[in-house]
Amino acid sequence: MGRSPCLEKKIGLKKGPWTPEEDQKLIDYIKKHGYGNWRTLPKNAGLERCGKSCRLRWTNYLRPDIKRGRFSFEEEETIIQLHSIMGNKWSAIAARLPGRTDNEIKNYWNTHIRKRLLKLGIDPVTHSPRLDLLDITSILNSSVYSSSHHHQENMLRLMMGDGNHHQPLINPEILKLATSLFSNSQHRHQNQNNSTTYEFNTVNKTEVNQDQTGYNMIGNQVLQSCFPSMDQFTEFQDLMPVTTVQDLMPLFPLNQEDVYSTSNFSLEPFYSDFASVLTTPSSSPTSLDSSSTTYINSSTCSTEDEKESHCNNFISASERCPEYSFDVNGFLQFQETKDHWDIVI
DNA sequence: AAAGTCTTCAACCGCCGGCGA
DNA sequence: CTCGCCGGCGGTTGAAGACTT
């Protein structure tokens, strides 16, 4: 199948980088005659190149409508979203990004986006967390980092709204957003027990500046937003009106040690709770094998009172939002450690 | 300042499908 | 139907520049 590569190369046509003179010859010829038959074009244009090389040079570099320079934040998000749908169909993606070529997008993906996704623990092929968060058997072998006392409070909000004018929170739209959020925002790292954990950092809005291309920056550090777009952030706020979310832009540093939360209210447990709801079956209790004790979004508490409070709140949440509740009885357990209890869901 | 290493991206390669002879 | 040509696509390479030691 196919045909032999450029036959011209057998007769000693030039390869390698194009000179300005060659570029000019190609531009001049196409301006005058247009492009069509790439096979005969180089000969007619006085170029010692194969037609394929000319076509590539024109479409990837010399075309007048090519947009050069750094990809904007919006372009990058578009690429990620389209790639999640189309995979490595670079030409199809390029068709939706005016002024960008498939080659340029492919290069940008391989050198920037792919690495960033990997760094965030996201599989660049499937766009899912490398640990399959929707697979309970998988999540049961990991723990999700959480330590704030707001954890339980947020869990309740998540499950039943704020009790006033907000709907119970777990609906398909929320789940969809949460999946997106979670896959866009997590930082994997190894904790001291060598198990995989996820950490969610926030930064104070006032520390963040946007550069000319729309990237969120702290100093010279480019930040990765956990929201695919501002629209989704707005949509998220509509669905999940937690005031502290409005006060913060949840942004995530490429190097997590660079920026830490300066807020007195961290979003971290909030996202962790999302993950929990997404990954926890709503009915059947999970049998807990002590030999492979599993913590899903475990909160910690240091006193009997706190422990009881956690339990009551979970039960309360379950009663108030039965449609989505966990089967708390026999489901919520505590694992005693040296200096605290872990809630084991 | 020099050497080594890493990153970027323009250009190439091989393959494929469409099309006409 | 088969063959050869052409344009197009996605994967890969390697030179050059950037960065680190």
mmCIF file of C-alpha atoms (C1' of nucleotides) in Angstrom:
data_model
loop_
_atom_site.group_PDB
_atom_site.id
_atom_site.type_symbol
_atom_site.label_atom_id
_atom_site.label_comp_id
_atom_site.label_asym_id
_atom_site.label_seq_id
_atom_site.Cartn_x
_atom_site.Cartn_y
_atom_site.Cartn_z
ATOM 1 C CA MET A 1 0.000 0.000 0.000
ATOM 2 C CA GLY A 2 0.952 3.577 -0.238
ATOM 3 C CA ARG A 3 3.751 4.791 -2.347
ATOM 4 C CA SER A 4 7.413 5.303 -1.936
ATOM 5 C CA PRO A 5 8.337 8.492 -0.145
ATOM 6 C CA CYS A 6 9.346 11.476 -2.142
ATOM 7 C CA LEU A 7 10.929 10.002 -5.238
ATOM 8 C CA GLU A 8 12.752 13.265 -5.608
ATOM 9 C CA LYS A 9 15.018 12.483 -2.726
ATOM 10 C CA LYS A 10 16.576 9.777 -4.814
ATOM 11 C CA ILE A 11 17.758 12.369 -7.238
ATOM 12 C CA GLY A 12 19.403 14.535 -4.643
ATOM 13 C CA LEU A 13 16.854 17.151 -3.756
ATOM 14 C CA LYS A 14 17.508 19.299 -0.743
ATOM 15 C CA LYS A 15 16.358 18.364 2.752
ATOM 16 C CA GLY A 16 16.511 20.042 6.123
ATOM 17 C CA PRO A 17 15.736 23.558 7.255
ATOM 18 C CA TRP A 18 14.463 26.028 4.748
ATOM 19 C CA THR A 19 16.471 29.142 3.951
ATOM 20 C CA PRO A 20 14.825 32.587 3.739
ATOM 21 C CA GLU A 21 15.501 32.546 -0.004
ATOM 22 C CA GLU A 22 13.644 29.277 -0.444
ATOM 23 C CA ASP A 23 10.774 30.578 1.651
ATOM 24 C CA GLN A 24 10.550 33.664 -0.514
ATOM 25 C CA LYS A 25 10.539 31.617 -3.711
ATOM 26 C CA LEU A 26 7.692 29.500 -2.388
ATOM 27 C CA ILE A 27 5.700 32.485 -1.176
ATOM 28 C CA ASP A 28 6.192 34.335 -4.430
ATOM 29 C CA TYR A 29 5.140 31.358 -6.501
ATOM 30 C CA ILE A 30 2.019 30.627 -4.485
ATOM 31 C CA LYS A 31 1.035 34.292 -4.438
ATOM 32 C CA LYS A 32 1.250 34.294 -8.191
ATOM 33 C CA HIS A 33 -0.109 30.892 -9.102
ATOM 34 C CA GLY A 34 -1.765 29.567 -5.997
ATOM 35 C CA TYR A 35 -1.066 26.094 -4.757
ATOM 36 C CA GLY A 36 -2.420 22.979 -6.323
ATOM 37 C CA ASN A 37 -0.144 20.411 -7.796
ATOM 38 C CA TRP A 38 2.534 20.051 -5.161
ATOM 39 C CA ARG A 39 4.424 17.574 -7.240
ATOM 40 C CA THR A 40 5.171 20.007 -10.014
ATOM 41 C CA LEU A 41 5.217 23.133 -7.871
ATOM 42 C CA PRO A 42 8.849 23.005 -6.725
ATOM 43 C CA LYS A 43 10.143 22.619 -10.238
ATOM 44 C CA ASN A 44 8.020 25.514 -11.452
ATOM 45 C CA ALA A 45 8.990 27.627 -8.471
ATOM 46 C CA GLY A 46 12.668 26.940 -8.945
ATOM 47 C CA LEU A 47 13.030 25.012 -5.722
ATOM 48 C CA GLU A 48 15.183 21.941 -5.260
ATOM 49 C CA ARG A 49 12.716 20.405 -2.862
ATOM 50 C CA CYS A 50 10.164 17.674 -3.131
ATOM 51 C CA GLY A 51 6.519 18.679 -3.361
ATOM 52 C CA LYS A 52 5.757 17.220 -0.016
ATOM 53 C CA SER A 53 8.389 19.347 1.648
ATOM 54 C CA CYS A 54 6.950 22.440 -0.043
ATOM 55 C CA ARG A 55 3.427 21.613 1.063
ATOM 56 C CA LEU A 56 4.544 21.083 4.636
ATOM 57 C CA ARG A 57 6.548 24.294 4.689
ATOM 58 C CA TRP A 58 3.581 26.220 3.359
ATOM 59 C CA THR A 59 0.868 24.712 5.529
ATOM 60 C CA ASN A 60 2.882 24.659 8.744
ATOM 61 C CA TYR A 61 4.889 27.837 8.485
ATOM 62 C CA LEU A 62 4.457 30.195 5.569
ATOM 63 C CA ARG A 63 0.694 30.372 5.270
ATOM 64 C CA PRO A 64 -0.332 33.976 5.956
ATOM 65 C CA ASP A 65 -3.182 33.087 8.315
ATOM 66 C CA ILE A 66 -0.969 31.242 10.765
ATOM 67 C CA LYS A 67 -1.085 32.533 14.291
ATOM 68 C CA ARG A 68 2.303 32.392 15.894
ATOM 69 C CA GLY A 69 3.379 32.637 19.490
ATOM 70 C CA ARG A 70 2.338 31.111 22.722
ATOM 71 C CA PHE A 71 -0.954 29.280 23.047
ATOM 72 C CA SER A 72 -3.480 31.184 25.125
ATOM 73 C CA PHE A 73 -5.174 29.648 28.101
ATOM 74 C CA GLU A 74 -8.402 29.337 26.130
ATOM 75 C CA GLU A 75 -6.635 27.610 23.260
ATOM 76 C CA GLU A 76 -4.994 25.196 25.627
ATOM 77 C CA GLU A 77 -8.277 24.350 27.291
ATOM 78 C CA THR A 78 -9.874 23.855 23.894
ATOM 79 C CA ILE A 79 -7.122 21.479 22.885
ATOM 80 C CA ILE A 80 -7.529 19.453 26.056
ATOM 81 C CA GLN A 81 -11.276 19.257 25.670
ATOM 82 C CA LEU A 82 -11.125 18.348 21.994
ATOM 83 C CA HIS A 83 -8.398 15.817 22.615
ATOM 84 C CA SER A 84 -10.535 14.166 25.251
ATOM 85 C CA ILE A 85 -13.171 13.674 22.572
ATOM 86 C CA MET A 86 -11.100 13.089 19.456
ATOM 87 C CA GLY A 87 -7.837 11.684 20.687
ATOM 88 C CA ASN A 88 -4.784 12.318 18.511
ATOM 89 C CA LYS A 89 -6.803 13.675 15.599
ATOM 90 C CA TRP A 90 -4.582 16.706 15.318
ATOM 91 C CA SER A 91 -5.942 17.914 12.029
ATOM 92 C CA ALA A 92 -9.500 17.774 13.364
ATOM 93 C CA ILE A 93 -8.446 19.676 16.461
ATOM 94 C CA ALA A 94 -6.543 22.193 14.344
ATOM 95 C CA ALA A 95 -9.661 22.758 12.253
ATOM 96 C CA ARG A 96 -11.314 24.159 15.375
ATOM 97 C CA LEU A 97 -8.412 26.391 16.323
ATOM 98 C CA PRO A 98 -8.079 29.134 13.724
ATOM 99 C CA GLY A 99 -4.508 29.925 12.826
ATOM 100 C CA ARG A 100 -3.008 26.860 14.446
ATOM 101 C CA THR A 101 -1.635 23.916 12.529
ATOM 102 C CA ASP A 102 -1.954 20.262 13.360
ATOM 103 C CA ASN A 103 1.815 20.038 13.662
ATOM 104 C CA GLU A 104 1.954 22.926 16.086
ATOM 105 C CA ILE A 105 -0.849 21.516 18.212
ATOM 106 C CA LYS A 106 0.731 18.089 18.198
ATOM 107 C CA ASN A 107 4.062 19.551 19.296
ATOM 108 C CA TYR A 108 2.435 21.651 21.975
ATOM 109 C CA TRP A 109 0.529 18.672 23.249
ATOM 110 C CA ASN A 110 3.616 16.501 23.458
ATOM 111 C CA THR A 111 5.888 19.097 24.999
ATOM 112 C CA HIS A 112 3.539 20.940 27.331
ATOM 113 C CA ILE A 113 0.059 19.612 27.894
ATOM 114 C CA ARG A 114 0.879 15.959 28.047
ATOM 115 C CA LYS A 115 3.569 16.536 30.630
ATOM 116 C CA ARG A 116 1.342 18.737 32.697
ATOM 117 C CA LEU A 117 -1.465 16.198 32.738
ATOM 118 C CA LEU A 118 0.954 13.489 33.760
ATOM 119 C CA LYS A 119 2.240 15.705 36.517
ATOM 120 C CA LEU A 120 -1.314 16.150 37.763
ATOM 121 C CA GLY A 121 -1.812 12.410 37.798
ATOM 122 C CA ILE A 122 -4.065 12.423 34.768
ATOM 123 C CA ASP A 123 -3.691 9.952 31.978
ATOM 124 C CA PRO A 124 -3.222 12.063 28.822
ATOM 125 C CA VAL A 125 -4.727 9.336 26.687
ATOM 126 C CA THR A 126 -7.932 8.725 28.619
ATOM 127 C CA HIS A 127 -8.091 12.096 30.409
ATOM 128 C CA SER A 128 -8.972 10.233 33.556
ATOM 129 C CA PRO A 129 -7.054 10.127 36.776
ATOM 130 C CA ARG A 130 -4.377 7.515 36.459
ATOM 131 C CA LEU A 131 -5.947 5.922 39.468
ATOM 132 C CA ASP A 132 -9.394 5.174 38.204
ATOM 133 C CA LEU A 133 -11.493 7.204 40.598
ATOM 134 C CA LEU A 134 -14.725 5.786 39.394
ATOM 135 C CA ASP A 135 -13.627 2.286 40.121
ATOM 136 C CA ILE A 136 -14.437 1.483 43.702
ATOM 137 C CA THR A 137 -12.129 -1.497 43.844
ATOM 138 C CA SER A 138 -9.351 0.775 42.828
ATOM 139 C CA ILE A 139 -10.182 3.610 45.158
ATOM 140 C CA LEU A 140 -10.523 1.184 47.984
ATOM 141 C CA ASN A 141 -6.833 0.609 47.803
ATOM 142 C CA SER A 142 -5.933 4.215 48.248
ATOM 143 C CA SER A 143 -6.591 6.995 50.653
ATOM 144 C CA VAL A 144 -7.534 10.523 49.862
ATOM 145 C CA TYR A 145 -5.827 13.181 51.806
ATOM 146 C CA SER A 146 -7.891 15.198 54.148
ATOM 147 C CA SER A 147 -7.360 16.614 57.575
ATOM 148 C CA SER A 148 -9.489 19.697 57.969
ATOM 149 C CA HIS A 149 -12.398 19.785 60.378
ATOM 150 C CA HIS A 150 -14.366 21.394 57.581
ATOM 151 C CA HIS A 151 -14.368 18.050 55.886
ATOM 152 C CA GLN A 152 -17.529 16.817 57.462
ATOM 153 C CA GLU A 153 -19.201 20.177 57.122
ATOM 154 C CA ASN A 154 -18.570 20.167 53.418
ATOM 155 C CA MET A 155 -19.716 16.613 53.083
ATOM 156 C CA LEU A 156 -23.031 17.630 54.536
ATOM 157 C CA ARG A 157 -23.329 20.556 52.174
ATOM 158 C CA LEU A 158 -22.539 18.284 49.350
ATOM 159 C CA MET A 159 -25.155 15.779 50.263
ATOM 160 C CA MET A 160 -28.081 17.963 51.254
ATOM 161 C CA GLY A 161 -27.439 21.560 50.276
ATOM 162 C CA ASP A 162 -27.495 24.268 52.900
ATOM 163 C CA GLY A 163 -30.958 23.412 54.122
ATOM 164 C CA ASN A 164 -32.464 26.677 52.924
ATOM 165 C CA HIS A 165 -32.753 27.552 49.285
ATOM 166 C CA HIS A 166 -30.275 25.167 47.776
ATOM 167 C CA GLN A 167 -31.162 21.835 46.325
ATOM 168 C CA PRO A 168 -29.700 18.592 47.524
ATOM 169 C CA LEU A 169 -26.373 18.667 45.886
ATOM 170 C CA ILE A 170 -25.754 15.368 44.320
ATOM 171 C CA ASN A 171 -27.256 15.444 40.897
ATOM 172 C CA PRO A 172 -25.893 14.446 37.513
ATOM 173 C CA GLU A 173 -24.740 17.937 36.660
ATOM 174 C CA ILE A 174 -22.795 18.205 39.859
ATOM 175 C CA LEU A 175 -21.295 14.819 39.334
ATOM 176 C CA LYS A 176 -20.272 15.741 35.837
ATOM 177 C CA LEU A 177 -18.659 18.902 37.061
ATOM 178 C CA ALA A 178 -17.111 17.160 39.980
ATOM 179 C CA THR A 179 -15.560 14.592 37.723
ATOM 180 C CA SER A 180 -14.150 17.343 35.622
ATOM 181 C CA LEU A 181 -12.970 19.253 38.629
ATOM 182 C CA PHE A 182 -11.419 16.319 40.254
ATOM 183 C CA SER A 183 -9.589 15.166 37.198
ATOM 184 C CA ASN A 184 -8.339 18.677 36.600
ATOM 185 C CA SER A 185 -7.300 19.567 40.074
ATOM 186 C CA GLN A 186 -5.620 16.811 41.866
ATOM 187 C CA HIS A 187 -2.060 16.537 42.892
ATOM 188 C CA ARG A 188 -0.779 13.100 43.514
ATOM 189 C CA HIS A 189 1.957 12.555 45.936
ATOM 190 C CA GLN A 190 3.293 9.884 48.170
ATOM 191 C CA ASN A 191 2.621 10.172 51.841
ATOM 192 C CA GLN A 192 4.760 8.758 54.558
ATOM 193 C CA ASN A 193 3.044 5.399 54.399
ATOM 194 C CA ASN A 194 3.933 5.253 50.723
ATOM 195 C CA SER A 195 0.317 5.164 49.651
ATOM 196 C CA THR A 196 -1.082 7.437 47.017
ATOM 197 C CA THR A 197 -2.866 10.502 48.264
ATOM 198 C CA TYR A 198 -4.387 13.530 46.649
ATOM 199 C CA GLU A 199 -3.803 17.019 47.822
ATOM 200 C CA PHE A 200 -5.809 20.053 46.850
ATOM 201 C CA ASN A 201 -4.199 23.383 47.200
ATOM 202 C CA THR A 202 -5.751 26.779 46.956
ATOM 203 C CA VAL A 203 -4.257 30.171 46.580
ATOM 204 C CA ASN A 204 -5.563 33.528 47.555
ATOM 205 C CA LYS A 205 -7.150 35.388 44.697
ATOM 206 C CA THR A 206 -5.098 38.480 45.407
ATOM 207 C CA GLU A 207 -1.867 36.647 44.690
ATOM 208 C CA VAL A 208 -2.932 35.822 41.178
ATOM 209 C CA ASN A 209 -2.384 37.909 38.094
ATOM 210 C CA GLN A 210 -3.330 37.171 34.549
ATOM 211 C CA ASP A 211 -0.736 37.636 31.864
ATOM 212 C CA GLN A 212 -1.520 38.947 28.389
ATOM 213 C CA THR A 213 -2.445 35.551 27.036
ATOM 214 C CA GLY A 214 -4.818 34.806 29.869
ATOM 215 C CA TYR A 215 -2.641 32.541 31.927
ATOM 216 C CA ASN A 216 -3.026 32.816 35.637
ATOM 217 C CA MET A 217 0.297 33.620 37.159
ATOM 218 C CA ILE A 218 1.844 33.944 40.569
ATOM 219 C CA GLY A 219 5.027 35.782 39.855
ATOM 220 C CA ASN A 220 6.481 33.882 36.948
ATOM 221 C CA GLN A 221 4.710 30.675 37.878
ATOM 222 C CA VAL A 222 1.972 29.540 35.557
ATOM 223 C CA LEU A 223 -0.941 28.121 37.442
ATOM 224 C CA GLN A 224 -3.266 25.399 36.374
ATOM 225 C CA SER A 225 -6.885 26.097 37.061
ATOM 226 C CA CYS A 226 -8.989 23.204 38.168
ATOM 227 C CA PHE A 227 -11.843 24.630 36.174
ATOM 228 C CA PRO A 228 -11.769 23.937 32.466
ATOM 229 C CA SER A 229 -13.193 27.352 31.769
ATOM 230 C CA MET A 230 -14.585 30.390 33.474
ATOM 231 C CA ASP A 231 -18.006 29.318 32.256
ATOM 232 C CA GLN A 232 -17.680 26.092 34.146
ATOM 233 C CA PHE A 233 -16.534 27.974 37.201
ATOM 234 C CA THR A 234 -19.630 30.137 36.981
ATOM 235 C CA GLU A 235 -21.797 27.131 36.367
ATOM 236 C CA PHE A 236 -20.191 25.493 39.310
ATOM 237 C CA GLN A 237 -20.931 28.467 41.522
ATOM 238 C CA ASP A 238 -24.554 28.371 40.466
ATOM 239 C CA LEU A 239 -24.850 24.755 41.366
ATOM 240 C CA MET A 240 -22.686 24.854 44.432
ATOM 241 C CA PRO A 241 -22.958 28.256 46.025
ATOM 242 C CA VAL A 242 -20.455 27.973 48.791
ATOM 243 C CA THR A 243 -19.385 31.442 49.694
ATOM 244 C CA THR A 244 -15.794 30.516 50.178
ATOM 245 C CA VAL A 245 -15.611 29.300 46.628
ATOM 246 C CA GLN A 246 -16.564 32.769 45.531
ATOM 247 C CA ASP A 247 -13.770 34.174 47.633
ATOM 248 C CA LEU A 248 -11.159 31.955 46.195
ATOM 249 C CA MET A 249 -9.950 31.034 42.802
ATOM 250 C CA PRO A 250 -9.015 27.430 43.088
ATOM 251 C CA LEU A 251 -5.772 27.317 41.259
ATOM 252 C CA PHE A 252 -3.069 24.801 41.402
ATOM 253 C CA PRO A 253 0.626 25.396 41.120
ATOM 254 C CA LEU A 254 2.719 23.290 38.829
ATOM 255 C CA ASN A 255 4.962 22.688 41.792
ATOM 256 C CA GLN A 256 2.813 22.259 44.798
ATOM 257 C CA GLU A 257 5.490 23.422 47.188
ATOM 258 C CA ASP A 258 5.481 26.839 45.544
ATOM 259 C CA VAL A 259 2.102 28.025 46.716
ATOM 260 C CA TYR A 260 -0.037 27.135 49.661
ATOM 261 C CA SER A 261 -3.375 28.261 50.844
ATOM 262 C CA THR A 262 -3.491 31.570 52.591
ATOM 263 C CA SER A 263 -7.165 31.258 53.247
ATOM 264 C CA ASN A 264 -8.594 30.215 56.545
ATOM 265 C CA PHE A 265 -10.966 27.973 54.685
ATOM 266 C CA SER A 266 -9.455 25.408 52.441
ATOM 267 C CA LEU A 267 -11.273 23.929 49.487
ATOM 268 C CA GLU A 268 -9.256 20.818 49.850
ATOM 269 C CA PRO A 269 -11.731 18.770 51.880
ATOM 270 C CA PHE A 270 -14.496 20.055 49.684
ATOM 271 C CA TYR A 271 -12.965 18.424 46.634
ATOM 272 C CA SER A 272 -12.029 15.370 48.556
ATOM 273 C CA ASP A 273 -15.644 14.981 49.503
ATOM 274 C CA PHE A 274 -16.630 15.199 45.888
ATOM 275 C CA ALA A 275 -14.371 12.342 45.159
ATOM 276 C CA SER A 276 -15.864 10.401 47.962
ATOM 277 C CA VAL A 277 -19.394 10.820 46.779
ATOM 278 C CA LEU A 278 -18.385 9.934 43.266
ATOM 279 C CA THR A 279 -16.693 6.790 44.283
ATOM 280 C CA THR A 280 -18.837 5.483 47.072
ATOM 281 C CA PRO A 281 -21.707 3.155 46.303
ATOM 282 C CA SER A 282 -24.941 4.553 47.641
ATOM 283 C CA SER A 283 -26.467 1.374 48.882
ATOM 284 C CA SER A 284 -24.498 -1.733 49.534
ATOM 285 C CA PRO A 285 -22.184 -1.491 52.477
ATOM 286 C CA THR A 286 -18.617 -2.286 51.794
ATOM 287 C CA SER A 287 -17.192 -5.068 53.784
ATOM 288 C CA LEU A 288 -14.118 -3.905 55.500
ATOM 289 C CA ASP A 289 -11.317 -6.308 55.577
ATOM 290 C CA SER A 290 -8.998 -5.418 58.389
ATOM 291 C CA SER A 291 -6.047 -6.779 56.513
ATOM 292 C CA SER A 292 -6.544 -4.223 53.807
ATOM 293 C CA THR A 293 -8.196 -1.418 55.732
ATOM 294 C CA THR A 294 -9.449 1.231 53.400
ATOM 295 C CA TYR A 295 -9.963 4.886 54.008
ATOM 296 C CA ILE A 296 -11.978 6.872 51.561
ATOM 297 C CA ASN A 297 -11.632 10.543 52.274
ATOM 298 C CA SER A 298 -11.094 9.726 55.847
ATOM 299 C CA SER A 299 -11.485 12.507 58.322
ATOM 300 C CA THR A 300 -9.671 12.388 61.557
ATOM 301 C CA CYS A 301 -10.895 13.214 65.002
ATOM 302 C CA SER A 302 -9.119 13.223 68.274
ATOM 303 C CA THR A 303 -11.864 12.941 70.864
ATOM 304 C CA GLU A 304 -14.826 10.700 71.500
ATOM 305 C CA ASP A 305 -17.092 13.723 71.149
ATOM 306 C CA GLU A 306 -15.752 14.552 67.726
ATOM 307 C CA LYS A 307 -16.102 10.969 66.715
ATOM 308 C CA GLU A 308 -19.696 10.885 67.824
ATOM 309 C CA SER A 309 -20.364 14.172 66.127
ATOM 310 C CA HIS A 310 -19.062 12.863 62.835
ATOM 311 C CA CYS A 311 -21.238 9.831 63.149
ATOM 312 C CA ASN A 312 -24.356 11.813 63.986
ATOM 313 C CA ASN A 313 -23.812 14.205 61.153
ATOM 314 C CA PHE A 314 -23.385 11.440 58.652
ATOM 315 C CA ILE A 315 -26.515 9.764 59.896
ATOM 316 C CA SER A 316 -28.330 13.080 59.833
ATOM 317 C CA ALA A 317 -27.197 13.685 56.296
ATOM 318 C CA SER A 318 -28.333 10.262 55.324
ATOM 319 C CA GLU A 319 -31.805 10.890 56.729
ATOM 320 C CA ARG A 320 -32.164 14.304 55.198
ATOM 321 C CA CYS A 321 -31.113 13.214 51.796
ATOM 322 C CA PRO A 322 -32.205 9.598 51.544
ATOM 323 C CA GLU A 323 -32.116 9.532 47.776
ATOM 324 C CA TYR A 324 -28.397 9.886 47.715
ATOM 325 C CA SER A 325 -27.375 8.831 51.143
ATOM 326 C CA PHE A 326 -24.949 6.222 52.148
ATOM 327 C CA ASP A 327 -26.201 3.280 54.078
ATOM 328 C CA VAL A 328 -24.653 4.601 57.218
ATOM 329 C CA ASN A 329 -25.635 1.843 59.541
ATOM 330 C CA GLY A 330 -22.854 -0.624 59.438
ATOM 331 C CA PHE A 331 -21.130 1.440 56.840
ATOM 332 C CA LEU A 332 -19.484 4.214 58.755
ATOM 333 C CA GLN A 333 -16.731 2.904 60.916
ATOM 334 C CA PHE A 334 -13.874 4.273 62.862
ATOM 335 C CA GLN A 335 -10.380 3.010 62.778
ATOM 336 C CA GLU A 336 -8.417 3.821 65.866
ATOM 337 C CA THR A 337 -4.836 4.837 65.396
ATOM 338 C CA LYS A 338 -2.220 6.006 67.851
ATOM 339 C CA ASP A 339 -3.593 9.488 68.385
ATOM 340 C CA HIS A 340 -6.842 9.766 66.480
ATOM 341 C CA TRP A 341 -9.645 7.904 64.777
ATOM 342 C CA ASP A 342 -10.041 7.695 61.098
ATOM 343 C CA ILE A 343 -13.532 7.655 59.729
ATOM 344 C CA VAL A 344 -13.712 4.727 57.411
ATOM 345 C CA ILE A 345 -16.451 4.863 54.848
ATOM 346 C "C1'" DA B 1 33.422 29.566 30.934
ATOM 347 C "C1'" DA B 2 32.829 24.976 29.453
ATOM 348 C "C1'" DA B 3 30.620 20.705 29.243
ATOM 349 C "C1'" DG B 4 26.699 18.064 29.717
ATOM 350 C "C1'" DT B 5 21.746 17.575 29.696
ATOM 351 C "C1'" DC B 6 17.178 18.812 28.583
ATOM 352 C "C1'" DT B 7 13.566 20.924 25.796
ATOM 353 C "C1'" DT B 8 11.531 22.550 21.789
ATOM 354 C "C1'" DC B 9 9.648 22.307 17.330
ATOM 355 C "C1'" DA B 10 10.499 22.304 12.240
ATOM 356 C "C1'" DA B 11 10.932 18.840 9.210
ATOM 357 C "C1'" DC B 12 10.889 14.230 7.778
ATOM 358 C "C1'" DC B 13 9.032 9.479 7.229
ATOM 359 C "C1'" DG B 14 5.864 5.928 6.319
ATOM 360 C "C1'" DC B 15 1.289 4.839 5.823
ATOM 361 C "C1'" DC B 16 -3.446 5.528 4.295
ATOM 362 C "C1'" DG B 17 -7.600 6.736 1.554
ATOM 363 C "C1'" DG B 18 -9.448 8.878 -2.503
ATOM 364 C "C1'" DC B 19 -9.417 9.172 -7.208
ATOM 365 C "C1'" DG B 20 -8.668 8.604 -12.053
ATOM 366 C "C1'" DA B 21 -6.799 5.822 -15.782
ATOM 367 C "C1'" DC C 1 -10.541 -4.739 -10.271
ATOM 368 C "C1'" DT C 2 -5.849 -3.100 -10.113
ATOM 369 C "C1'" DC C 3 -2.382 0.224 -10.221
ATOM 370 C "C1'" DG C 4 -0.118 4.519 -9.520
ATOM 371 C "C1'" DC C 5 -0.423 9.247 -8.098
ATOM 372 C "C1'" DC C 6 -1.526 12.671 -4.823
ATOM 373 C "C1'" DG C 7 -2.721 14.965 -0.610
ATOM 374 C "C1'" DG C 8 -3.101 14.334 4.037
ATOM 375 C "C1'" DC C 9 -2.239 12.435 8.599
ATOM 376 C "C1'" DG C 10 0.151 11.048 12.853
ATOM 377 C "C1'" DG C 11 4.516 9.448 14.756
ATOM 378 C "C1'" DT C 12 9.271 10.372 15.108
ATOM 379 C "C1'" DT C 13 13.728 12.595 14.638
ATOM 380 C "C1'" DG C 14 17.483 15.603 15.367
ATOM 381 C "C1'" DA C 15 19.494 20.293 15.256
ATOM 382 C "C1'" DA C 16 19.575 24.226 17.902
ATOM 383 C "C1'" DG C 17 18.816 26.749 21.766
ATOM 384 C "C1'" DA C 18 18.023 26.858 26.805
ATOM 385 C "C1'" DC C 19 19.214 25.420 31.054
ATOM 386 C "C1'" DT C 20 22.003 23.155 34.657
ATOM 387 C "C1'" DT C 21 26.104 21.573 36.814
#
